[in-house]
mmCIF file of C-alpha atoms and ligand atoms in Angstrom:
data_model
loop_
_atom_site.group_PDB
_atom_site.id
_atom_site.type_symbol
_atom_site.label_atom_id
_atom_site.label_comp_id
_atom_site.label_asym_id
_atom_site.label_seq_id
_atom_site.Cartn_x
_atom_site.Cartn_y
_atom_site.Cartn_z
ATOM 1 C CA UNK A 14 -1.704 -24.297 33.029
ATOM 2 C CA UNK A 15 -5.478 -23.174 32.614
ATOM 3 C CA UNK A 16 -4.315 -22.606 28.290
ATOM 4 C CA UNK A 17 -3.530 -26.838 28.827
ATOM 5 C CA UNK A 18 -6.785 -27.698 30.364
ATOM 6 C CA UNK A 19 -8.787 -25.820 27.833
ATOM 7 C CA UNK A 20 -6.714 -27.834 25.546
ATOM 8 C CA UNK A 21 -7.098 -31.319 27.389
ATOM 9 C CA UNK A 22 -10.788 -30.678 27.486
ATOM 10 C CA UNK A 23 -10.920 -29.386 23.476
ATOM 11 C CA UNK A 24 -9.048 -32.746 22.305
ATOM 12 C CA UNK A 25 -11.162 -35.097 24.800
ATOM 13 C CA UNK A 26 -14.370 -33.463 23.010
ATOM 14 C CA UNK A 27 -12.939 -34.643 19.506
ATOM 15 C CA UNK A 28 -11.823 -37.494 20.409
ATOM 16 C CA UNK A 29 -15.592 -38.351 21.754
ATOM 17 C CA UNK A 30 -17.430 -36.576 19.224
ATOM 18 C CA UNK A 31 -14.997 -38.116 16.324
ATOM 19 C CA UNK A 32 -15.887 -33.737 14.960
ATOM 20 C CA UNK A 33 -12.547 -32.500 14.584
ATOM 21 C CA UNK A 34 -12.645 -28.934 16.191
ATOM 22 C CA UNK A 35 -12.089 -26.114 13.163
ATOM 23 C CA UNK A 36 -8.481 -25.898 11.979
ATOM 24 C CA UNK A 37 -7.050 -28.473 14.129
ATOM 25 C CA UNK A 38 -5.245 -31.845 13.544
ATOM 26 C CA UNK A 39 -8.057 -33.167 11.190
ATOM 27 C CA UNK A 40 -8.153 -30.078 9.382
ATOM 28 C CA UNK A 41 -4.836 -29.739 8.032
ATOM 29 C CA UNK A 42 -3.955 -29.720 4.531
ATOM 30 C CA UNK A 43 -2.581 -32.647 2.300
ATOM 31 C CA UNK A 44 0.742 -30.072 1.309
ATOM 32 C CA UNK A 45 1.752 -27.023 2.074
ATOM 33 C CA UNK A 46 3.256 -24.428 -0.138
ATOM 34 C CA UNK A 47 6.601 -23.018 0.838
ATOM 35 C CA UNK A 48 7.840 -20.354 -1.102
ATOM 36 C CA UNK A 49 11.901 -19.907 -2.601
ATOM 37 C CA UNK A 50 12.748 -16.650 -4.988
ATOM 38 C CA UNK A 51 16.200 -18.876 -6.037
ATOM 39 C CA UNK A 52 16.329 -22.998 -7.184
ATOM 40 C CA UNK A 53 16.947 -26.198 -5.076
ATOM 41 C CA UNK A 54 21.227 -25.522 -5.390
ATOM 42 C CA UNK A 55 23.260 -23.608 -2.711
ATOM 43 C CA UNK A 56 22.293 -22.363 1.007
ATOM 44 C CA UNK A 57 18.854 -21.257 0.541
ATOM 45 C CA UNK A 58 17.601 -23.515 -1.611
ATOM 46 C CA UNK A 59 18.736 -26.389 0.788
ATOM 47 C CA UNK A 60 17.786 -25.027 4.135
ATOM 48 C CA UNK A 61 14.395 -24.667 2.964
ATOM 49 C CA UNK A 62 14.337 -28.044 1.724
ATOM 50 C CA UNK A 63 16.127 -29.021 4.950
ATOM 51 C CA UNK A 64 13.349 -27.284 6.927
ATOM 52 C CA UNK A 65 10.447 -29.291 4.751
ATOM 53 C CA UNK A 66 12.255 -32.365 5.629
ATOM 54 C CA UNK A 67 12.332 -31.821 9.413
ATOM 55 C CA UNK A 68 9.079 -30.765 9.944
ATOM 56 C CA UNK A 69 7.500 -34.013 8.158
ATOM 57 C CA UNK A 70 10.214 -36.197 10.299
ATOM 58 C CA UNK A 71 9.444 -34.685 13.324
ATOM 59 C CA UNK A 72 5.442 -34.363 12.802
ATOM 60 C CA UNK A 73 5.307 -38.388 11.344
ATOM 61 C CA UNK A 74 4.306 -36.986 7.869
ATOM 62 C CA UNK A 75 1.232 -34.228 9.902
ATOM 63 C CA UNK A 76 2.462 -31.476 8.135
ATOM 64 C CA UNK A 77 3.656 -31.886 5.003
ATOM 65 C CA UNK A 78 5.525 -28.795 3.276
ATOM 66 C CA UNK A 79 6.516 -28.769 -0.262
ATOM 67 C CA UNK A 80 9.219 -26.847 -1.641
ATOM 68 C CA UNK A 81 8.149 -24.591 -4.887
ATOM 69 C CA UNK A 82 11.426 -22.996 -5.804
ATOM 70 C CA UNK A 83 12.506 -20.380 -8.667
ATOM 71 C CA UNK A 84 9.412 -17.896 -7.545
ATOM 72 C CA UNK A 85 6.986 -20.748 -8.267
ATOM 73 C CA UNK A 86 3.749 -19.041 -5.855
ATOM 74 C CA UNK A 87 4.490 -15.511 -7.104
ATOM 75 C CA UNK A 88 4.648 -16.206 -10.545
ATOM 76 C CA UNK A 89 7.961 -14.173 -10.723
ATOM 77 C CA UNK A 90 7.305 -11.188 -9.237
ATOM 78 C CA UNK A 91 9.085 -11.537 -5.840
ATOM 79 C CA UNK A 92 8.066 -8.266 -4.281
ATOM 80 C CA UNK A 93 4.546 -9.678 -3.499
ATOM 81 C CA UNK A 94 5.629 -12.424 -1.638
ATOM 82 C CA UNK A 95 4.776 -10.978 1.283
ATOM 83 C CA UNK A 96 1.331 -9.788 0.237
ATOM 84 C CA UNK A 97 0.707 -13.851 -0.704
ATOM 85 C CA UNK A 98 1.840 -14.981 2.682
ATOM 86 C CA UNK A 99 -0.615 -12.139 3.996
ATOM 87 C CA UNK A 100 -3.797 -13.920 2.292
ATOM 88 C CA UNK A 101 -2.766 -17.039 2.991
ATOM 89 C CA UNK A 102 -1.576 -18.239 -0.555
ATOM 90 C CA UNK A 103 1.672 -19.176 0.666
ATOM 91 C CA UNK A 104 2.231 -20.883 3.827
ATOM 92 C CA UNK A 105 5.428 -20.614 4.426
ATOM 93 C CA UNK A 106 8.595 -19.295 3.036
ATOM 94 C CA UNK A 107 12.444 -18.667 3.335
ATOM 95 C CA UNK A 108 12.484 -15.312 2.373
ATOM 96 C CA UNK A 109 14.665 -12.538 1.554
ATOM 97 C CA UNK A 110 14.572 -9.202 3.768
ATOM 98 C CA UNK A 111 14.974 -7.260 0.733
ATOM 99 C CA UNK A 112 11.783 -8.883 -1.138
ATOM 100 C CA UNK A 113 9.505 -8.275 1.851
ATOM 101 C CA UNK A 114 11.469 -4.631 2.628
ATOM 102 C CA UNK A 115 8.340 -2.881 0.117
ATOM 103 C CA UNK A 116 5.432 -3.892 2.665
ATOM 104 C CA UNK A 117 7.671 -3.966 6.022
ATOM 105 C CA UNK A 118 9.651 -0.517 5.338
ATOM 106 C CA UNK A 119 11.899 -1.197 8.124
ATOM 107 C CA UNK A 120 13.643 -4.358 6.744
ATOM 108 C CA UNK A 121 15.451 -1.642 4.432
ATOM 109 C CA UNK A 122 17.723 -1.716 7.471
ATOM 110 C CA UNK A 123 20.097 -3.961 5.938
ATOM 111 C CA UNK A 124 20.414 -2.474 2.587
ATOM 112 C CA UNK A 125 21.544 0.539 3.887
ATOM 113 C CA UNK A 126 24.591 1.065 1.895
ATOM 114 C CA UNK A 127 28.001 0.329 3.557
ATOM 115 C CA UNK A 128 26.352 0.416 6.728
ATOM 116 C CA UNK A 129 27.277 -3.456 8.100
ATOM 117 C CA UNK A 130 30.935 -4.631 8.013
ATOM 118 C CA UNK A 131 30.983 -7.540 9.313
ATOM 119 C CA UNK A 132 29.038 -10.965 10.287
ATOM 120 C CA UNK A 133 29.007 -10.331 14.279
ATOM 121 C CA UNK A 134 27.622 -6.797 13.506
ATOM 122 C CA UNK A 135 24.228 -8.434 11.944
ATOM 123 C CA UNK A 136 24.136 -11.400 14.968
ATOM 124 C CA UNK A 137 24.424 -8.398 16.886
ATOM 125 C CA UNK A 138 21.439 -6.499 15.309
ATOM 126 C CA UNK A 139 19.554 -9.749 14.281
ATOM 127 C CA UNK A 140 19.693 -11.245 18.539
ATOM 128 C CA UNK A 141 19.101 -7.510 19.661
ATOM 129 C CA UNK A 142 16.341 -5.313 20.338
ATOM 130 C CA UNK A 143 16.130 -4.313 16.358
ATOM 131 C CA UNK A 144 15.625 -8.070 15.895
ATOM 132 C CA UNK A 145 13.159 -8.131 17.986
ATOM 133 C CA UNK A 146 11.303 -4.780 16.920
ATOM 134 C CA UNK A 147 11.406 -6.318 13.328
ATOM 135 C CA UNK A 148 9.714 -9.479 14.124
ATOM 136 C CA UNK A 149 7.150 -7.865 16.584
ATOM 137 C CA UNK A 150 6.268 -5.846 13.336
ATOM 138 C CA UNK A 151 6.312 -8.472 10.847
ATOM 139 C CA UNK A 152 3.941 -10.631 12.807
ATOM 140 C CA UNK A 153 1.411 -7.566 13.142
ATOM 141 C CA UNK A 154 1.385 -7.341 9.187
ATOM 142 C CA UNK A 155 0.303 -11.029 9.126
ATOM 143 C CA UNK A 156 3.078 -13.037 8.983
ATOM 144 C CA UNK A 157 4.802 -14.904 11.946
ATOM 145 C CA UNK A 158 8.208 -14.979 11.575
ATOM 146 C CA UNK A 159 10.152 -18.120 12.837
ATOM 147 C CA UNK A 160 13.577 -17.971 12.823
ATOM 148 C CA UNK A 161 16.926 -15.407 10.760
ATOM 149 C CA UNK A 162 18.397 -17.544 7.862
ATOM 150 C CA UNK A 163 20.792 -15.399 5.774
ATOM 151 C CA UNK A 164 21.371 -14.744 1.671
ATOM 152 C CA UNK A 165 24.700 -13.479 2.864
ATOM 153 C CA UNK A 166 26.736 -10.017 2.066
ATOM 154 C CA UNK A 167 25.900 -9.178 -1.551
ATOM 155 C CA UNK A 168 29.034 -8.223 -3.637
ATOM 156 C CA UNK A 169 28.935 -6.720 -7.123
ATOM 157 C CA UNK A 170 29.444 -8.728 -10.582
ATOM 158 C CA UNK A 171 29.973 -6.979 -14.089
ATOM 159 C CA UNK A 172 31.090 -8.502 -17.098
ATOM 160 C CA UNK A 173 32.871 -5.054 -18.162
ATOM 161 C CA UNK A 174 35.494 -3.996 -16.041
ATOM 162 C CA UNK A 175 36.944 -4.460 -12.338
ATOM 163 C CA UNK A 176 35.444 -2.118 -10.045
ATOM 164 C CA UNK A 177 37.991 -0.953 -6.689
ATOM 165 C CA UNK A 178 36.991 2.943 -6.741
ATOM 166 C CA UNK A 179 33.359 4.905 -7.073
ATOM 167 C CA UNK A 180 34.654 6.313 -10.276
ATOM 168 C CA UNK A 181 34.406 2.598 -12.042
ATOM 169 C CA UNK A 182 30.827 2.553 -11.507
ATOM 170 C CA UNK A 183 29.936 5.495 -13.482
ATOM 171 C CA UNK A 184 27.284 4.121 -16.385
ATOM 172 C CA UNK A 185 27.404 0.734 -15.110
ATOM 173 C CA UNK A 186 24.307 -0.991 -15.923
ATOM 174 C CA UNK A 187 23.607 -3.215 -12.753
ATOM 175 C CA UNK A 188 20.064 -5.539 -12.530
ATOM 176 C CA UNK A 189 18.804 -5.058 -9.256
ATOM 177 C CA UNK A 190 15.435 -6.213 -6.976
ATOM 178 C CA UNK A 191 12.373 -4.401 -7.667
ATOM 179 C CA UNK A 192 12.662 -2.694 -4.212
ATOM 180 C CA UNK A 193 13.648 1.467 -4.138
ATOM 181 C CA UNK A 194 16.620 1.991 -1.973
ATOM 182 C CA UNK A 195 18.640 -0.225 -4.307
ATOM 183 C CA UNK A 196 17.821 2.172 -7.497
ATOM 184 C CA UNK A 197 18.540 5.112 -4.881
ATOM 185 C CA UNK A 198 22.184 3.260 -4.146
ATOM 186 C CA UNK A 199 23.267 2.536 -7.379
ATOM 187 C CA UNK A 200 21.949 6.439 -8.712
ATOM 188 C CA UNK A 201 24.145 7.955 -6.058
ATOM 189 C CA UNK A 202 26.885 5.925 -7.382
ATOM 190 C CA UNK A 203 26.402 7.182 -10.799
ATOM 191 C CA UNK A 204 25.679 3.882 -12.275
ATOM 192 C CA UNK A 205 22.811 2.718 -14.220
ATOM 193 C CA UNK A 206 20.396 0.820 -12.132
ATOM 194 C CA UNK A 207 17.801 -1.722 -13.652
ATOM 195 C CA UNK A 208 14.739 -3.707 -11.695
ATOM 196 C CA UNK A 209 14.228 -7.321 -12.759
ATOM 197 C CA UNK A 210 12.760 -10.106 -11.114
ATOM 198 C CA UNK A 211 15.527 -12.751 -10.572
ATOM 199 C CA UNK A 212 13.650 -15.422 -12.873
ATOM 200 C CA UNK A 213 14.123 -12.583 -15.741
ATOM 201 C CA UNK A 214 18.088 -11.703 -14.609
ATOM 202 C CA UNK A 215 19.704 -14.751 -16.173
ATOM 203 C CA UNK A 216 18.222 -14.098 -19.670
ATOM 204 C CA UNK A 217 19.203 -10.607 -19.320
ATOM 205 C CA UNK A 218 22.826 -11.414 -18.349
ATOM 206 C CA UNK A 219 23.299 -13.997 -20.997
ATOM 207 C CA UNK A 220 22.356 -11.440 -23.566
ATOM 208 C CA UNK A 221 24.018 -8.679 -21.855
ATOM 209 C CA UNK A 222 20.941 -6.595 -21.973
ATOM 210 C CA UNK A 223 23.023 -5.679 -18.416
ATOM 211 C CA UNK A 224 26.387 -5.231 -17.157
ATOM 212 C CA UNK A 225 26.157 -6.567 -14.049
ATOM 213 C CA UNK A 226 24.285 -7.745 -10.859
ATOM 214 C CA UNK A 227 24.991 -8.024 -7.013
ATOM 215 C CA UNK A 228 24.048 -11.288 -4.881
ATOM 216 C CA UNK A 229 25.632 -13.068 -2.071
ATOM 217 C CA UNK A 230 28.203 -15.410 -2.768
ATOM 218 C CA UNK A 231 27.608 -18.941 -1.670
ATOM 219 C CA UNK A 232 23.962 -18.765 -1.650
ATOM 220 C CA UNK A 233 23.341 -17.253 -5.313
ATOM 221 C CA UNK A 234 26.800 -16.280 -7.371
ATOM 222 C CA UNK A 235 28.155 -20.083 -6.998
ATOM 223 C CA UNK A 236 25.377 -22.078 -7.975
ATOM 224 C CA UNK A 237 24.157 -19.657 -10.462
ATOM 225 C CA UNK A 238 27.208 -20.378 -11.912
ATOM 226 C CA UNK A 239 27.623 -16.038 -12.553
ATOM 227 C CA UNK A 240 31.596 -16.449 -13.558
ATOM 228 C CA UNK A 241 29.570 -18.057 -16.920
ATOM 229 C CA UNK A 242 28.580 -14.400 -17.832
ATOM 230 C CA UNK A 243 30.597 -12.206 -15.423
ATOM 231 C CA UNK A 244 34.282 -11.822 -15.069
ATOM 232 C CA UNK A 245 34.684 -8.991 -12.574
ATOM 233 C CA UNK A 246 33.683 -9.232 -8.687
ATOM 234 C CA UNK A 247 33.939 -6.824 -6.054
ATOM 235 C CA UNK A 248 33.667 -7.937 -2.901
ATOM 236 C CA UNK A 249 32.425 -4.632 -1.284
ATOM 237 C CA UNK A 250 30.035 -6.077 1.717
ATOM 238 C CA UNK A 251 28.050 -3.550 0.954
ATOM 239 C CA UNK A 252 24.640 -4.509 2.226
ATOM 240 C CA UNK A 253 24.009 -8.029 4.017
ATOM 241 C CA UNK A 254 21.112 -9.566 3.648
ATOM 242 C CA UNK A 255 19.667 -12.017 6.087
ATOM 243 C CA UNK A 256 16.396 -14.437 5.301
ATOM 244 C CA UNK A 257 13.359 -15.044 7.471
ATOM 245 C CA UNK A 258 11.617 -18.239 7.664
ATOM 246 C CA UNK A 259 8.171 -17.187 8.036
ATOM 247 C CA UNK A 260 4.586 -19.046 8.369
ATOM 248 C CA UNK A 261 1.544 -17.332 7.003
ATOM 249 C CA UNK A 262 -0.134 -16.186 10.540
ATOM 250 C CA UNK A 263 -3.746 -18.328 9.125
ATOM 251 C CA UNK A 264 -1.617 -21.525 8.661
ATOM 252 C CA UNK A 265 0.307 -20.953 11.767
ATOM 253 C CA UNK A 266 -3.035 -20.725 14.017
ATOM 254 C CA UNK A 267 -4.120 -23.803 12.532
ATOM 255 C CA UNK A 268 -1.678 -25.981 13.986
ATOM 256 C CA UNK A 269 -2.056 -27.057 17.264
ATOM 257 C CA UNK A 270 0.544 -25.989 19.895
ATOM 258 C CA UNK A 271 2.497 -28.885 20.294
ATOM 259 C CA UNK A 272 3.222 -29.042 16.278
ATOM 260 C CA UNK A 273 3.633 -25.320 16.693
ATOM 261 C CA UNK A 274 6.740 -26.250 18.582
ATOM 262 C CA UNK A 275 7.798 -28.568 16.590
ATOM 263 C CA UNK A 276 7.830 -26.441 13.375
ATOM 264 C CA UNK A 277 9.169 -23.593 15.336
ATOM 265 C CA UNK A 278 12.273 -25.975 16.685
ATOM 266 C CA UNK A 279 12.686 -27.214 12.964
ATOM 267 C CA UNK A 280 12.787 -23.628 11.398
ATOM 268 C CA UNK A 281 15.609 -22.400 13.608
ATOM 269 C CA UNK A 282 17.302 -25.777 13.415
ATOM 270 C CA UNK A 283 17.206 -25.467 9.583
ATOM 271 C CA UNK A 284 18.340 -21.689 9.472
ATOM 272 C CA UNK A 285 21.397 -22.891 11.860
ATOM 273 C CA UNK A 286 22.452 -25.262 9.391
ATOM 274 C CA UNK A 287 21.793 -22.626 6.613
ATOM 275 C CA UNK A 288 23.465 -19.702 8.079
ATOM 276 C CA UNK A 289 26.882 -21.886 8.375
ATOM 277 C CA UNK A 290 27.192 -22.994 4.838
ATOM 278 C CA UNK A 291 26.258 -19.058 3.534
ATOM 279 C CA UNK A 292 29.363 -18.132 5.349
ATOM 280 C CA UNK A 293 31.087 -21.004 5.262
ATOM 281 C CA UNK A 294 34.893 -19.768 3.569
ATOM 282 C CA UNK A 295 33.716 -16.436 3.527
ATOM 283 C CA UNK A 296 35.576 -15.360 6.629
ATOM 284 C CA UNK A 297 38.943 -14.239 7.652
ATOM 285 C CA UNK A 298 40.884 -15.119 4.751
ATOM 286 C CA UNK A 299 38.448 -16.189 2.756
ATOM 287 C CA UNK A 300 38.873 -19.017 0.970
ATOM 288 C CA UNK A 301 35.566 -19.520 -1.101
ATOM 289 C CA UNK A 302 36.892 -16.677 -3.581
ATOM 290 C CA UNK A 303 39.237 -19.105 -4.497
ATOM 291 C CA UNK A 304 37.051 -20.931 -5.889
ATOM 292 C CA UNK A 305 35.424 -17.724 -8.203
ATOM 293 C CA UNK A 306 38.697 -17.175 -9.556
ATOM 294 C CA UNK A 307 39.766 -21.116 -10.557
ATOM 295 C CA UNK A 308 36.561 -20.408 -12.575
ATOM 296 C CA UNK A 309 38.233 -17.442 -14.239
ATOM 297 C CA UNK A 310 37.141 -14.531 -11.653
ATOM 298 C CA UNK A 311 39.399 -11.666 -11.368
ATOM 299 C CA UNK A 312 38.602 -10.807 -7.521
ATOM 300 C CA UNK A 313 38.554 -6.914 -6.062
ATOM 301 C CA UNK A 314 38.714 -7.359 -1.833
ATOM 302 C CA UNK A 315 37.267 -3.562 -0.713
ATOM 303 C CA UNK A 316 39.660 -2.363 1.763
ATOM 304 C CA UNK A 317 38.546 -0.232 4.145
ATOM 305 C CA UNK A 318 39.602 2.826 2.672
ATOM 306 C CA UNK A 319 37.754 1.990 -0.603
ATOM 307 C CA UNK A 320 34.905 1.154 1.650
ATOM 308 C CA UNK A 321 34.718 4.600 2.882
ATOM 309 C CA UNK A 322 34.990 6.255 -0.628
ATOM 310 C CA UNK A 323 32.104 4.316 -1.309
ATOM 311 C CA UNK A 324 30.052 5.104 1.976
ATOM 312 C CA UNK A 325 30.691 8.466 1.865
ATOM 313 C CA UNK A 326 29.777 8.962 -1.920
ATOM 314 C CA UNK A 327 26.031 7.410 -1.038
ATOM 315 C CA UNK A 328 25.353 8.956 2.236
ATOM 316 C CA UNK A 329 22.759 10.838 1.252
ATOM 317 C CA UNK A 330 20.813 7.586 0.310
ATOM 318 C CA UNK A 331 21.627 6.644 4.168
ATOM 319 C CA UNK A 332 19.795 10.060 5.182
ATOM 320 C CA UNK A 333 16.687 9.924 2.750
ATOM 321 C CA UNK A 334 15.872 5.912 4.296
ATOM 322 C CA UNK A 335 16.746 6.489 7.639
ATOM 323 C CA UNK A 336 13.253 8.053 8.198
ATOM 324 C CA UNK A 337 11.546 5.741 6.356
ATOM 325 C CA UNK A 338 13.301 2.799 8.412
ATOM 326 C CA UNK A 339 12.799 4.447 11.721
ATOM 327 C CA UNK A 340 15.222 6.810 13.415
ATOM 328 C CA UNK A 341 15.048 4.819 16.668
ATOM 329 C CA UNK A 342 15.453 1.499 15.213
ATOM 330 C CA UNK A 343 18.848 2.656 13.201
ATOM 331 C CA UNK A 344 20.476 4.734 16.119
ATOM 332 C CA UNK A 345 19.327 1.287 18.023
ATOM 333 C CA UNK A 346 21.237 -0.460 15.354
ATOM 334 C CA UNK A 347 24.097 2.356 14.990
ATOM 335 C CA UNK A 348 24.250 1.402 19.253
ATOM 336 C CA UNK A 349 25.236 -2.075 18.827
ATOM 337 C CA UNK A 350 27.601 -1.382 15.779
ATOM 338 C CA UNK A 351 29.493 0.760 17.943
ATOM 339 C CA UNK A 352 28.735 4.014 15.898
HETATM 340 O O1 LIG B 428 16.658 -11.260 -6.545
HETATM 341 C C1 LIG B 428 17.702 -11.357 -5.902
HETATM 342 O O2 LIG B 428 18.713 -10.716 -6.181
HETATM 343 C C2 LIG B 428 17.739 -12.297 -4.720
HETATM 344 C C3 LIG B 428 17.648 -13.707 -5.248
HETATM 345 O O3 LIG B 428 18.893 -12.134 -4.013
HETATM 346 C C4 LIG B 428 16.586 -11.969 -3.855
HETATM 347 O O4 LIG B 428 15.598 -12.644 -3.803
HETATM 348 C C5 LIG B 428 16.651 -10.746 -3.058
#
């Protein structure tokens, strides 16, 4: 109520004065940047685009976002996106948890290896108290976070041989994100892991400078087209990945609170939308897969037997990040997976 008057009182004085008060309505900026590691094509690419659209709709053209896809702001090298959003060089973005996971250590929660099953298990975590915890931290680094979007589960492509055992990973050379535990993952699983930037990853697996790669299916293996350079896919779930649509916390205070709302309603109106199509056919039976193999996929489904070969093999990566994630926040996490 008293927050309202102050506010009544602040917009009567620029209306009389014609000075528009510092970082409010008259102050905002002609575009603003929005950040995407992956193109315009597929899940993420959309729902950020989807996002940009709403906002302008729903603010009559006040706040104008623009997409810059491909890792556009970060000039490839997705691991500072965070640090970017930080200064205020990117004002918003729909980002991946694994990209932000080397200045917010306890995002490495969801690349824990073979540690989520299953898509209720990450609501679960995602509506829960870790949710929560993870968002109260990410807005004290500088960053408000506005709503979960997801990448999806990320399965395993190689262009050398079908992979259904730990033993078939053995020298495996597999491109992954610049971010530790993913080295630490593929290392305990005797393979041969390699950090790239995504922007450098499709050179590298047209020239087979790699073997192979992991991503989530709708949102990166489809419209990437991967079936063009890998045959083999394993669909072993073994770490999900969810996206945050986050604001750069000097942007964000610069709005005023009614177009705070707005872009807050849009963001998790967007991700919504977003979430469905990076699942969409990749439940129960599964019916997206079909679509890998018309393109000339030969499809490995982890049972859960081979998942626990697998999860046992890199438990000691599970022991080394737990610490570094927080104890608390993964027995919190181990609660609500029943474990
Ligand atoms: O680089 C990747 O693999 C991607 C596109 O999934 C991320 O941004 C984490």
């Amino acid at each position: 109520m008293q927050r309202k008057m102050v506010w009544m009182l602040l917009a009567a004085f620029v209306v009389v004065s014609g000075v528009p008060a510092m970082g409010w309505a008259g102050a905002y900026k002609d575009e603003y940047k929005m950040s995407i590691v992956v193109g315009p094509k597929g899940p993420w690419g959309e729902g950020a685009q989807k996002f940009a659209d709403l906002v302008r709709e729903r603010t009559q053209g006040r706040i104008n976002i623009k997409c810059y896809f491909a890792g556009q702001l970060f000039a490839g090298k997705q691991t500072n996106e965070f640090m970017l959003m930080r200064q205020g060089v990117i004002d918003f973005a729909l980002a991946s948890t694994i990209n932000w996971s080397p200045q917010v250590p306890s995002l490495n929660l969801f690349a824990l290896p073979f540690f989520f099953e299953n898509y209720e298990q990450l609501d679960a975590v995602k509506n829960g108290p870790p949710g929560k915890e993870l968002f109260r931290q990410i807005e004290e680094l500088g960053v408000v976070p506005l709503a979960w979007g997801e990448n999806g589960f990320r399965e395993l492509t190689n262009r050398t041989r079908p992979v259904a055992a730990p033993e078939d990973m053995k020298g495996l050379k597999i491109r992954v994100v610049g971010s530790p535990i993913f080295i630490d993952t593929f290392r305990a699983l005797d393979a041969n892991p390699i950090n790239m930037n995504w922007g450098e990853a499709q050179t590298a697996f047209q020239q087979g400078t790699v073997d192979g790669q992991e991503n989530p299916v709708n949102a990166v293996i489809i419209p990437y087209q991967l079936w063009q350079v890998h045959k083999y896919i394993s669909i072993w779930h073994y770490a999900i990945d969810p996206l945050i649509l986050g604001a750069s916390k000097e942007t964000w205070q610069s709005f005023t609170p009614e177009d705070q709302a707005i872009v807050k309603q849009a963001a998790l109106d967007a991700c919504a939308w977003e979430i469905q199509q990076a699942r969409q056919g990749l439940e129960g039976s599964m019916p997206t897969l079909d679509t890998l193999r018309q393109n000339g996929m030969e499809v490995t489904v982890f049972t859960p037997q081979i998942r626990e070969a697998f999860r046992t093999k890199t438990r000691p990566v599970y022991d080394q990040w737990k610490e570094k994630i927080g104890v608390d926040l993964v027995h919190q996490a181990e609660k609500l997976l029943n474990r």
